[in-house]
Tab-separated table of C-alpha atoms in Angstrom:
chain	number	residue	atom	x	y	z
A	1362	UNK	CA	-38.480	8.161	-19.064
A	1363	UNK	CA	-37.468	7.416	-15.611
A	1364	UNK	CA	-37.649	3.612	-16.167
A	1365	UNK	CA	-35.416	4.629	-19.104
A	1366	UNK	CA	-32.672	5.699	-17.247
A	1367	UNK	CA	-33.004	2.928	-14.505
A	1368	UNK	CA	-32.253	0.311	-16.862
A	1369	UNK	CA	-29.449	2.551	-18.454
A	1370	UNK	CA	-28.090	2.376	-14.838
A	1371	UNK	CA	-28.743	-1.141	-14.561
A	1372	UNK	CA	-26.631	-1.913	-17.574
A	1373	UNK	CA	-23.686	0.290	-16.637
A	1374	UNK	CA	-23.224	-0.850	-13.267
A	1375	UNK	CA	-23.869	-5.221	-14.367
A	1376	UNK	CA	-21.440	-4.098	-17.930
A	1377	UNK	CA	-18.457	-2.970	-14.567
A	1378	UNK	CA	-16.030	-5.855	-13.757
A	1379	UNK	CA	-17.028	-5.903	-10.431
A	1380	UNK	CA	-14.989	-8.498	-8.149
A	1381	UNK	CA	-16.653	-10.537	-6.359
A	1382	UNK	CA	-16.302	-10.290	-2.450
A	1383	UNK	CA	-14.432	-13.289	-2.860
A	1384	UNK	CA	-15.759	-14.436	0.549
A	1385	UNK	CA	-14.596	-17.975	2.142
A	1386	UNK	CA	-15.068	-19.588	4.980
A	1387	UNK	CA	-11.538	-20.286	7.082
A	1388	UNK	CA	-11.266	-22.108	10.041
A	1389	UNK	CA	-9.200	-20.152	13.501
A	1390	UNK	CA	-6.554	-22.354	13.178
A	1391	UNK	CA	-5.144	-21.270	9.943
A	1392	UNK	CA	-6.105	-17.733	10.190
A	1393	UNK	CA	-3.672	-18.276	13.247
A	1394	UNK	CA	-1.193	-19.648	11.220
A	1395	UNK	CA	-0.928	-16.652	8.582
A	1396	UNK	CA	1.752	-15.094	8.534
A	1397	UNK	CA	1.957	-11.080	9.207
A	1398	UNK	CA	3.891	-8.365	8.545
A	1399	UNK	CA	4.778	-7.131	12.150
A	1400	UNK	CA	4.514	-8.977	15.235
A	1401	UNK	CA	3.243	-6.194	17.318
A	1402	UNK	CA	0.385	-7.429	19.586
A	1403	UNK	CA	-0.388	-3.596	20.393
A	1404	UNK	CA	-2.348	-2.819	17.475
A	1405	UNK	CA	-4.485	-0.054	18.077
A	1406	UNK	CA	-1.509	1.915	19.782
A	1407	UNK	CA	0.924	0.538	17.040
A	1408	UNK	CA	3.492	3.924	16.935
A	1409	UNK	CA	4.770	3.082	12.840
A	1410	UNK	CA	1.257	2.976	11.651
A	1411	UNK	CA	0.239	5.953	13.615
A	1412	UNK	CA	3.407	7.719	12.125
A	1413	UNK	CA	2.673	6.796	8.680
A	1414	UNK	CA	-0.892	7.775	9.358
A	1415	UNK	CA	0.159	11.521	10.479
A	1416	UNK	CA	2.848	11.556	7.970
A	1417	UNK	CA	-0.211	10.741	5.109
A	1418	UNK	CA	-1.919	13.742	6.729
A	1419	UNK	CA	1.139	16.165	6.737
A	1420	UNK	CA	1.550	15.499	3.252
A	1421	UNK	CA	-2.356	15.801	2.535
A	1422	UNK	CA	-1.943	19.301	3.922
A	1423	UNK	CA	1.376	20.067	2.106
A	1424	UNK	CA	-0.801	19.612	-1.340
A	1425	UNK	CA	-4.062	20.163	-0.924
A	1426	UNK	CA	-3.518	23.418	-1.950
A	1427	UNK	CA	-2.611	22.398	-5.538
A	1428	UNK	CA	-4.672	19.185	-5.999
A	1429	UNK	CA	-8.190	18.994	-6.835
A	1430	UNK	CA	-10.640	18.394	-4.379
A	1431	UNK	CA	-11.666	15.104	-6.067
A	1432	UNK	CA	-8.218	13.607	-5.717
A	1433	UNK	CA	-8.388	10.700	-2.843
A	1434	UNK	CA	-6.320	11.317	0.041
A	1435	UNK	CA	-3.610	8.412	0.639
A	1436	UNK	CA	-5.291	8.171	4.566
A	1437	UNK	CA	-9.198	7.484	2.786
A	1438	UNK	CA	-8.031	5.189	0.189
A	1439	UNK	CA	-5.956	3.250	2.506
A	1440	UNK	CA	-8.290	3.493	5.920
A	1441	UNK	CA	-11.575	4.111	4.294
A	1442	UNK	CA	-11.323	2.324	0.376
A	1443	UNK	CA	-9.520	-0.726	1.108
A	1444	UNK	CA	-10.429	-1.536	4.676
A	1445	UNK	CA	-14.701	-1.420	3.602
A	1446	UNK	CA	-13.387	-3.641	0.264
A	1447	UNK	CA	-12.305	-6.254	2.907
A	1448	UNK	CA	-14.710	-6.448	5.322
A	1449	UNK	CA	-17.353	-5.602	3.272
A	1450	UNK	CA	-19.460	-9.134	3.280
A	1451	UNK	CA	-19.039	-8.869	7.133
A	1452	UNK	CA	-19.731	-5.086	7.662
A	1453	UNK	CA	-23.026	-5.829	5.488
A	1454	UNK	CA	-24.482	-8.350	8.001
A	1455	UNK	CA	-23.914	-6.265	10.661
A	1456	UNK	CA	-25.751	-3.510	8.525
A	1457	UNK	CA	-29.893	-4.295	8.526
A	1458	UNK	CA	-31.416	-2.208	11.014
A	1459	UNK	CA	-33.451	0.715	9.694
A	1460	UNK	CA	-32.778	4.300	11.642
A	1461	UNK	CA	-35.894	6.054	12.417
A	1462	UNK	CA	-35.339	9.295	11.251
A	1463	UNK	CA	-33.798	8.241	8.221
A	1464	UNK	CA	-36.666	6.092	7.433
A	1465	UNK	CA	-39.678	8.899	8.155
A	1466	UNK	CA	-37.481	11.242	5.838
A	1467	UNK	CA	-37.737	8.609	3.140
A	1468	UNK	CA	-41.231	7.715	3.740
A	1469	UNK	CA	-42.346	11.003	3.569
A	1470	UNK	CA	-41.139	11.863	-0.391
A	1471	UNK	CA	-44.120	12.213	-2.342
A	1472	UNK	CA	-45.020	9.004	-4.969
A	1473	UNK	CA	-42.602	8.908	-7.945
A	1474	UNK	CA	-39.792	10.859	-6.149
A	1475	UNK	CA	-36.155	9.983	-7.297
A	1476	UNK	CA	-34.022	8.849	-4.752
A	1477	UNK	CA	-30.335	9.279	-4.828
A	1478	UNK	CA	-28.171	7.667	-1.892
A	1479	UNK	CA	-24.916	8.340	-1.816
A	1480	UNK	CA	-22.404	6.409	0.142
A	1481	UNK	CA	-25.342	3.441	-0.406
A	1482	UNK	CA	-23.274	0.673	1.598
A	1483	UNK	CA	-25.231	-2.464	1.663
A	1484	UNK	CA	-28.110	-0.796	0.482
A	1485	UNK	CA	-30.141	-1.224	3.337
A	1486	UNK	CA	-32.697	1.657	2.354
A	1487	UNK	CA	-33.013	1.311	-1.013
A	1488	UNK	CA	-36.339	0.641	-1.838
A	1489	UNK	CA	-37.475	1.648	1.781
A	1490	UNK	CA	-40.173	3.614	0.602
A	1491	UNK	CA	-41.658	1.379	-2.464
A	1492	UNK	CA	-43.619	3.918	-4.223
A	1493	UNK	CA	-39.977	5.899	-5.247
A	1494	UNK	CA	-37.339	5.161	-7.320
A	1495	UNK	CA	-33.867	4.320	-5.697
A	1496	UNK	CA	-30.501	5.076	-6.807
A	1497	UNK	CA	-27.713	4.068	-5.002
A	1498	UNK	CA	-23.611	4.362	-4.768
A	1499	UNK	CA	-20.651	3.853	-3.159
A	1500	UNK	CA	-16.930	4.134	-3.847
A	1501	UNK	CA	-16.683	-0.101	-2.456
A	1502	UNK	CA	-17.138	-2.342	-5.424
A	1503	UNK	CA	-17.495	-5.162	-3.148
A	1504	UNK	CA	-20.546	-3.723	-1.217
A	1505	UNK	CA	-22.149	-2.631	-4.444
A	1506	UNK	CA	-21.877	-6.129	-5.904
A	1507	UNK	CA	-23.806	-6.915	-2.794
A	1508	UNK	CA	-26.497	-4.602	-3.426
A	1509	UNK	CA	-26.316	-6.100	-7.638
A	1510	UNK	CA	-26.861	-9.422	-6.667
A	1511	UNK	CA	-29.846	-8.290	-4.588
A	1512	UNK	CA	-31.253	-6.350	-7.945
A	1513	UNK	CA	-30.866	-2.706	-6.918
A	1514	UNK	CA	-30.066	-0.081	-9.098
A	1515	UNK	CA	-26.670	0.820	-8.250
A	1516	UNK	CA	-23.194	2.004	-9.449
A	1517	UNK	CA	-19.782	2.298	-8.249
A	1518	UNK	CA	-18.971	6.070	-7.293
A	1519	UNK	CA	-17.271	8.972	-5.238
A	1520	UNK	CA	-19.349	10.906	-3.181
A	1521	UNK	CA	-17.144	13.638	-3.863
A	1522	UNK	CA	-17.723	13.179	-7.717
A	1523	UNK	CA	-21.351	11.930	-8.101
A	1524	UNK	CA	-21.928	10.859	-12.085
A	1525	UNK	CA	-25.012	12.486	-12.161
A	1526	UNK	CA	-26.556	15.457	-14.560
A	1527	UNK	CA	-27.652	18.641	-12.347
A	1528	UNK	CA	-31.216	18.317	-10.975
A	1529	UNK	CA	-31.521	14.495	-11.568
A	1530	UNK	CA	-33.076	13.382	-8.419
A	1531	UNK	CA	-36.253	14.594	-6.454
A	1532	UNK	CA	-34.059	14.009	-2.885
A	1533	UNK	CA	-30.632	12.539	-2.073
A	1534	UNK	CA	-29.136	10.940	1.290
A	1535	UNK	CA	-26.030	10.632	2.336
A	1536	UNK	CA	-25.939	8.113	5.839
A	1537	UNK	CA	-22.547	8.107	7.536
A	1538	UNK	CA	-20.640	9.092	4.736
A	1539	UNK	CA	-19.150	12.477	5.403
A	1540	UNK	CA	-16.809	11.363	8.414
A	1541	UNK	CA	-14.732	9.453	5.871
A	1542	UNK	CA	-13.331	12.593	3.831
A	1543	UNK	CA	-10.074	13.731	5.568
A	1544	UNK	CA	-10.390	17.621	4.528
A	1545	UNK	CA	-12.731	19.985	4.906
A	1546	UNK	CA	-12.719	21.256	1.020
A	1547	UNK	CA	-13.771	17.369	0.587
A	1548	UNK	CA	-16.714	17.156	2.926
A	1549	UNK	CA	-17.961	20.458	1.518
A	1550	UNK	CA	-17.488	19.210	-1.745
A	1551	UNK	CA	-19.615	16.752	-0.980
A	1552	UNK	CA	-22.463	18.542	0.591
A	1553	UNK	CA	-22.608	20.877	-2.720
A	1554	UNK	CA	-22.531	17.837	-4.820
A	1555	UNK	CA	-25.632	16.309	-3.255
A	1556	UNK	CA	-27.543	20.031	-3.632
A	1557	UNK	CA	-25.872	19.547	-7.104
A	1558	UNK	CA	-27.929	16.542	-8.695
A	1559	UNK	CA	-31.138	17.030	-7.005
A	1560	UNK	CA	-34.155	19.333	-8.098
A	1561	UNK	CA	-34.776	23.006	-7.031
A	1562	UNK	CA	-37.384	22.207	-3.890
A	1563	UNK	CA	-35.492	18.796	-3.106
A	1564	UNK	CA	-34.275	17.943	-0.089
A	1565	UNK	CA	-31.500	16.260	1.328
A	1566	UNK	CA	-30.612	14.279	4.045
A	1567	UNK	CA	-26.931	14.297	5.732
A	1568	UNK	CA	-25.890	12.414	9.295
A	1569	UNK	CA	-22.323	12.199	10.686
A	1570	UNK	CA	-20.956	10.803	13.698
A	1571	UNK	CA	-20.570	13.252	16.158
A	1572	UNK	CA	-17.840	14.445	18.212
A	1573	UNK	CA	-20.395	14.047	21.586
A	1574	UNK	CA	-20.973	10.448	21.855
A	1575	UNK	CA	-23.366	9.337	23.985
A	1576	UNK	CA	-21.325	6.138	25.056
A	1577	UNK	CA	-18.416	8.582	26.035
A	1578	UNK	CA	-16.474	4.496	26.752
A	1579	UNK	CA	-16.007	4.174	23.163
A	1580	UNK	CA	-13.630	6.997	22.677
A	1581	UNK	CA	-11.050	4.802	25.161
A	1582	UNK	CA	-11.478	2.292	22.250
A	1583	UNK	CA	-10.376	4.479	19.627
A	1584	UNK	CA	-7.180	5.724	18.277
A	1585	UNK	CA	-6.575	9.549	18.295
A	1586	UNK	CA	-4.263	10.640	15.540
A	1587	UNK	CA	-1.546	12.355	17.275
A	1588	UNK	CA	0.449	15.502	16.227
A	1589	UNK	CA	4.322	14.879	14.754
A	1590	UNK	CA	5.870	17.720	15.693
A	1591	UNK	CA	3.880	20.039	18.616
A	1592	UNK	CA	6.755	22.710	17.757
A	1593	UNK	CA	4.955	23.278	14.328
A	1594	UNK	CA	2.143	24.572	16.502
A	1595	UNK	CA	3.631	25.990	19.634
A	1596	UNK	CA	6.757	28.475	19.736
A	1597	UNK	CA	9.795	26.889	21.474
A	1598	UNK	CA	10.470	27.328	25.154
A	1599	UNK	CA	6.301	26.876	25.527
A	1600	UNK	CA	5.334	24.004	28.578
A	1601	UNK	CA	3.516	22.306	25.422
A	1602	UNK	CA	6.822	21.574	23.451
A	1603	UNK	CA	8.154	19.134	25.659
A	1604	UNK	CA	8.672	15.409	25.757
A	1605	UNK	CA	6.030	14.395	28.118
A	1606	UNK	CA	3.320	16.236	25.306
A	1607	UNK	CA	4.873	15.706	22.206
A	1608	UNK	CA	4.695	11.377	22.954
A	1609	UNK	CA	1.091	11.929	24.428
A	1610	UNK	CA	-1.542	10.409	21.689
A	1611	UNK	CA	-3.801	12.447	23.118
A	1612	UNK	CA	-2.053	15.835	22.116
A	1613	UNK	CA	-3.293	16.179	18.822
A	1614	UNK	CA	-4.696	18.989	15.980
A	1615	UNK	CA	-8.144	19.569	15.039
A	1616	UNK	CA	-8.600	19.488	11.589
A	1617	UNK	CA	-7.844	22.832	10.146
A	1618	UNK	CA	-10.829	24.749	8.306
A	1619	UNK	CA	-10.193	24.833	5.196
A	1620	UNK	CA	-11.983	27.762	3.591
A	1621	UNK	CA	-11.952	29.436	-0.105
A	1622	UNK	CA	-11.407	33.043	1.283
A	1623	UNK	CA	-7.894	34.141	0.401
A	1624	UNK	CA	-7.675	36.107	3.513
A	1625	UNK	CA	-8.605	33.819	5.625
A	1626	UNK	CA	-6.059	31.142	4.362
A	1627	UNK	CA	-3.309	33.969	4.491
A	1628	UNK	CA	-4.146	34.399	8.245
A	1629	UNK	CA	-4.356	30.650	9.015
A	1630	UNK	CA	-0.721	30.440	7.464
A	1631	UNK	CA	0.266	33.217	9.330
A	1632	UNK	CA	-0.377	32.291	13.042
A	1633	UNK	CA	1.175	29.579	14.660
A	1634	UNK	CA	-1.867	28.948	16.922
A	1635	UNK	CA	-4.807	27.948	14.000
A	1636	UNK	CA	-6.604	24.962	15.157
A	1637	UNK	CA	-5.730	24.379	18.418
A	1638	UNK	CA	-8.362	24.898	21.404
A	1639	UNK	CA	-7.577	27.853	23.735
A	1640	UNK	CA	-4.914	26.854	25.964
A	1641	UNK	CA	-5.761	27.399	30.088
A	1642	UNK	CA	-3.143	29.798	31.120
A	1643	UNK	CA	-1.242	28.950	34.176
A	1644	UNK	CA	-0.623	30.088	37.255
A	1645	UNK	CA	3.010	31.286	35.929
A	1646	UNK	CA	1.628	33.036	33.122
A	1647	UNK	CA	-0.483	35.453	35.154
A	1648	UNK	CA	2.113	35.769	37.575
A	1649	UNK	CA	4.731	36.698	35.159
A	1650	UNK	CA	2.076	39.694	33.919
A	1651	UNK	CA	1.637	40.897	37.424
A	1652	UNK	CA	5.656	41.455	37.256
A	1653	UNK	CA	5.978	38.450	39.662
A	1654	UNK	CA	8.909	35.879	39.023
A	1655	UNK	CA	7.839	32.858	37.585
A	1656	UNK	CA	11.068	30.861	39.096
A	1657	UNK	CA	11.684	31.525	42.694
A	1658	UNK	CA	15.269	30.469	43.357
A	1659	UNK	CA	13.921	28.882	46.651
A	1660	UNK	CA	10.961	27.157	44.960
A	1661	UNK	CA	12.142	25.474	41.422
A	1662	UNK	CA	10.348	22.107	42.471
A	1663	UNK	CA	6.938	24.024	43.628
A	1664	UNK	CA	7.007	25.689	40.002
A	1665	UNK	CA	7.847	22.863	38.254
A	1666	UNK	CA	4.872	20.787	39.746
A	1667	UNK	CA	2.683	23.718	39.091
A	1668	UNK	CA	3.995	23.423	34.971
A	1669	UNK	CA	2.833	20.059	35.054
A	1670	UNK	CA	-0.499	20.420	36.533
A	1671	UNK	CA	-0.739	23.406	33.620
A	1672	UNK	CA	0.509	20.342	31.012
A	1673	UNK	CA	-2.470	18.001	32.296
A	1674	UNK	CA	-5.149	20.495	32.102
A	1675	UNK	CA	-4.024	21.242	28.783
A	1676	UNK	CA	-3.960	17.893	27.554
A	1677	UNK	CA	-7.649	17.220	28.540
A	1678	UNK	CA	-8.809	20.180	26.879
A	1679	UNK	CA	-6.743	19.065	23.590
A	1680	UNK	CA	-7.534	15.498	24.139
A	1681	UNK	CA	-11.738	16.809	24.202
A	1682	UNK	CA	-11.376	18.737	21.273
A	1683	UNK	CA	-9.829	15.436	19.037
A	1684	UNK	CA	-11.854	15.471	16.412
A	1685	UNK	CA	-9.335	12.662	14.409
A	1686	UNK	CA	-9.423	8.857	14.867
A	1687	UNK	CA	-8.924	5.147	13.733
A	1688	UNK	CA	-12.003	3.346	14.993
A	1689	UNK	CA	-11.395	-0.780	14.681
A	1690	UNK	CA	-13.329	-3.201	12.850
A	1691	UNK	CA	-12.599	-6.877	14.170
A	1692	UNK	CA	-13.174	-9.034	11.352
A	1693	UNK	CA	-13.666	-12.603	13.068
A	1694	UNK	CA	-11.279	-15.139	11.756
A	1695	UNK	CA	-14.205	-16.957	10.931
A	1696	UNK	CA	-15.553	-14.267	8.411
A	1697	UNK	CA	-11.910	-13.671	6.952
A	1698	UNK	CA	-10.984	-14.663	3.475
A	1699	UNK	CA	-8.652	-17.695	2.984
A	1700	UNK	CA	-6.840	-16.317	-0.198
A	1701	UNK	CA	-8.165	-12.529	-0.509
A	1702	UNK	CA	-8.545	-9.279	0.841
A	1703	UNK	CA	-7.712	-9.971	4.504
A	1704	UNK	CA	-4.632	-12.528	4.093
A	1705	UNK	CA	-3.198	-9.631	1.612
A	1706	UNK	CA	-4.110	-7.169	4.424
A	1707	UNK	CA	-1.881	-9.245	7.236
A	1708	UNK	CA	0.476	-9.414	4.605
A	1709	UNK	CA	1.024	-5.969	3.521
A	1710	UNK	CA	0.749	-4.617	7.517
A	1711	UNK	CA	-2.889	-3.167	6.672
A	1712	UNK	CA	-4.505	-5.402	9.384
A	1713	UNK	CA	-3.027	-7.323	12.344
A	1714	UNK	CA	-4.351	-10.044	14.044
A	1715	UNK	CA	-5.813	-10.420	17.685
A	1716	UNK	CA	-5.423	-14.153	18.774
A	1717	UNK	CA	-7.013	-13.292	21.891
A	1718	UNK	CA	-10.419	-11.946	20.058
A	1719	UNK	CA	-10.074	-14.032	17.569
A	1720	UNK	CA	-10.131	-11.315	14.596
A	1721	UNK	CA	-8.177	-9.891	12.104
A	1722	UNK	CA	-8.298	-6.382	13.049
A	1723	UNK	CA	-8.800	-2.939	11.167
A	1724	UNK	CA	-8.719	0.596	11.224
A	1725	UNK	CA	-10.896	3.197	9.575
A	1726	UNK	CA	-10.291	6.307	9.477
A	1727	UNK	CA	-13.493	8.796	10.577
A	1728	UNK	CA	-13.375	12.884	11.618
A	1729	UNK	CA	-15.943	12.752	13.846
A	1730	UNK	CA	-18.031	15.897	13.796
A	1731	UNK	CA	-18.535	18.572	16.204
A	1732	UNK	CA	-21.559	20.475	17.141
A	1733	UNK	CA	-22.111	22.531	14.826
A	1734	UNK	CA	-19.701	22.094	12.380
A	1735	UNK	CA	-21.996	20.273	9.901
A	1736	UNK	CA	-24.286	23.102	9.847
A	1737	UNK	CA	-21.399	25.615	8.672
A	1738	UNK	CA	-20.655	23.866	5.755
A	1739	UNK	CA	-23.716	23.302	4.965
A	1740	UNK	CA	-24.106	27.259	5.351
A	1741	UNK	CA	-21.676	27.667	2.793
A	1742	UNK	CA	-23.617	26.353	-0.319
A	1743	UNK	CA	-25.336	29.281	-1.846
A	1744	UNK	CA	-28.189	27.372	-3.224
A	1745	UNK	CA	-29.353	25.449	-0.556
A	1746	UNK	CA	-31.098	25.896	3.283
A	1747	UNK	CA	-31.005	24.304	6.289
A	1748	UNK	CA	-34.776	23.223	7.480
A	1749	UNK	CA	-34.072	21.082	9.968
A	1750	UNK	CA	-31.288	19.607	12.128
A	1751	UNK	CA	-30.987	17.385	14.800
A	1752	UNK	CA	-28.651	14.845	17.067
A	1753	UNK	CA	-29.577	11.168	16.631
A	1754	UNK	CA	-27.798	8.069	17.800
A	1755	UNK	CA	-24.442	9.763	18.493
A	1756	UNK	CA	-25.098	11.447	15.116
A	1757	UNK	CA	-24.893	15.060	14.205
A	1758	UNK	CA	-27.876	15.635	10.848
A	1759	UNK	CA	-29.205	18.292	9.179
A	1760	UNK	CA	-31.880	18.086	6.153
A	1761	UNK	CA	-31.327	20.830	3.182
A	1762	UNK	CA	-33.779	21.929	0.843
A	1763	UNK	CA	-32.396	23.464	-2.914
A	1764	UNK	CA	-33.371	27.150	-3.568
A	1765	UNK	CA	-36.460	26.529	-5.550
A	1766	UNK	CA	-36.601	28.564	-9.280
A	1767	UNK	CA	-37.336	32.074	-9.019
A	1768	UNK	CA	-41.097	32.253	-10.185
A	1769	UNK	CA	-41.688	35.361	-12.699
């Protein structure tokens, strides 16, 4: 039966008119020559695409309300979907190493198990385990005609929508996958789908990048995504709604919990304050309880230092709290297509290039997790437990197991 449905899947995915990663080779020089969209050397701190980037996620908000949870965001079609479609071949060979955990969790599914990875990339651990079936998908076609042409069973799909029937698999993973979907209502969406299609007793296995890197460096090498308007958030006349914040990339929102509680979304809408850390209260603030005046006639330039020393500790509070980025993949000219994915990319202002690195260079959007955080919406599927978690890697995981059937 099993081997049934494997060469079902087998057909389905080979029958799809997957492109081909269209992959040439293409010397510096005329990478160098290609023509681009925008001349702006300053990629990563490029202000129009960070614009259009917050603008995608205002309007995200706006709607999310009336859209289904299955329809893609703008920001993860554009900085998740097309960005892995054109880098794929190169993102693949940097993808080979085996993670520890992830490999003991697969090894340790008993003979015959079903597999189901979700978000499969390059495939890199299907088959791990060779005494269990494999299943794998991704929403890339290029990365799953990689995994084709090596012979797995595989099929382009959204983790968000997995085409499988309730209880299919024995166990399911899902391996950096998560941090992709730009809402909340998404990334739970996809938790309970994974419960969804495996067995009552099955387990799955979830890991997300986590807020608390261990290389704290690599945060200066990624782009926060920066609030539009701070007054949204903070009443006028407040320190926070001035200039000097408003233009600092490092002021930004946390993504707003989304949750399916009416109440709840009646209070978020409600208070002007929802999703923003607790702001230090300054020295004038405490004064101006005590009765004391805030503004001493004789004094305006001691209070107005003091206002900015209040602004700077409340920008590194806000600034640790970021939970939103663009993380860049350079895609050496070397690896870049000649006629394809990356020259329509330059074209279209997707990608820019860096002469100096010698790459064509991309940004992907990620919501890095905090601690926690993964464990509350796991919390939130009614069928399903939490039997383990852990931090690996710079990785926040956790490892569910489905209610099993009430035995009469």
């Amino acid at each position: 039966m099993i081997l049934d449905v494997l060469r079902t899947i087998r057909t389905f995915s080979r029958a799809q008119n997957l492109p081909s990663s269209g992959f040439y080779s293409l010397s510096t020089s005329k990478m160098r020559d290609i023509k681009v969209k925008s001349d702006s050397k300053d990629f990563l701190t490029s202000s129009d695409e960070e614009e259009e980037a917050v603008q995608i996620i205002e309007s995200v908000s706006i709607r999310e309300s009336s859209l289904s949870v299955k329809s893609t965001p703008e920001i993860e079609k554009k900085y998740v979907h097309r960005v892995y479609d054109a880098i794929a071949p190169h993102f693949s060979s940097t993808r080979f190493a085996k993670w520890p955990k992830v490999a003991a969790f697969l090894e340790s599914l008993p003979p015959g198990s079903v597999i189901l990875d979700a978000g499969c990339g390059n495939g890199k651990y299907l088959g791990l385990n060779p005494s269990c079936f494999f299943i794998g998908c991704d929403i890339s076609h290029p990365l799953i005609k990689i995994c084709s042409d090596k012979g797995q069973e595989v099929l382009v799909a959204d983790a968000v929508n997995l085409p499988y029937r309730e209880e299919f698999g024995d166990a399911a993973i899902s391996i950096a996958v998560l941090h992709h979907l730009s809402t909340e209502n998404r990334r739970k969406k996809a938790i309970e789908e994974l419960v969804r299609v495996v067995k009552p007793g099955g387990f799955v296995l979830i890991t997300v990048w986590a807020a608390e890197q261990e290389d704290t460096s690599l945060l200066t090498k990624w782009t926060p995504l920066s609030a539009k308007y701070v007054e949204e958030w903070v009443g006028p006349g407040s320190p926070m709604n001035s200039p000097r914040v408003r233009n600092n990339p490092f002021f930004s929102l946390e993504s707003i919990p989304e949750t399916e509680v009416s109440t709840k979304e009646q209070k978020a809408e409600n208070s002007p304050f929802i999703g923003l850390e607790s702001i230090p209260e300054s020295e004038e603030s405490t004064r101006e309880q005590n009765g004391e005046s805030i503004i001493p006639e004789t004094k305006a330039s001691v209070v107005e230092q003091k206002d900015e020393n209040s602004v700077d500790e409340s920008l590194e509070a806000l600034k640790k709290s970021q939970q939103e980025y663009f993380v860049p993949w350079h895609l050496p000219y070397h690896r870049a297509e000649v006629s394809g994915a990356s020259a329509s990319a330059l074209a279209s202002g997707l990608a820019k290039k860096d002469d100096r690195k010698g790459a064509v260079v991309y940004n992907r959007y990620y919501h890095v997790f905090s601690e926690g955080e993964l464990e509350r919406l796991a919390s939130g599927v009614g069928n399903a437990m939490i039997v383990d978690r852990f931090y690996d890697k710079s990785n926040w995981c956790i490892v569910l197991q489905k209610a099993a059937l009430n035995q009469d």
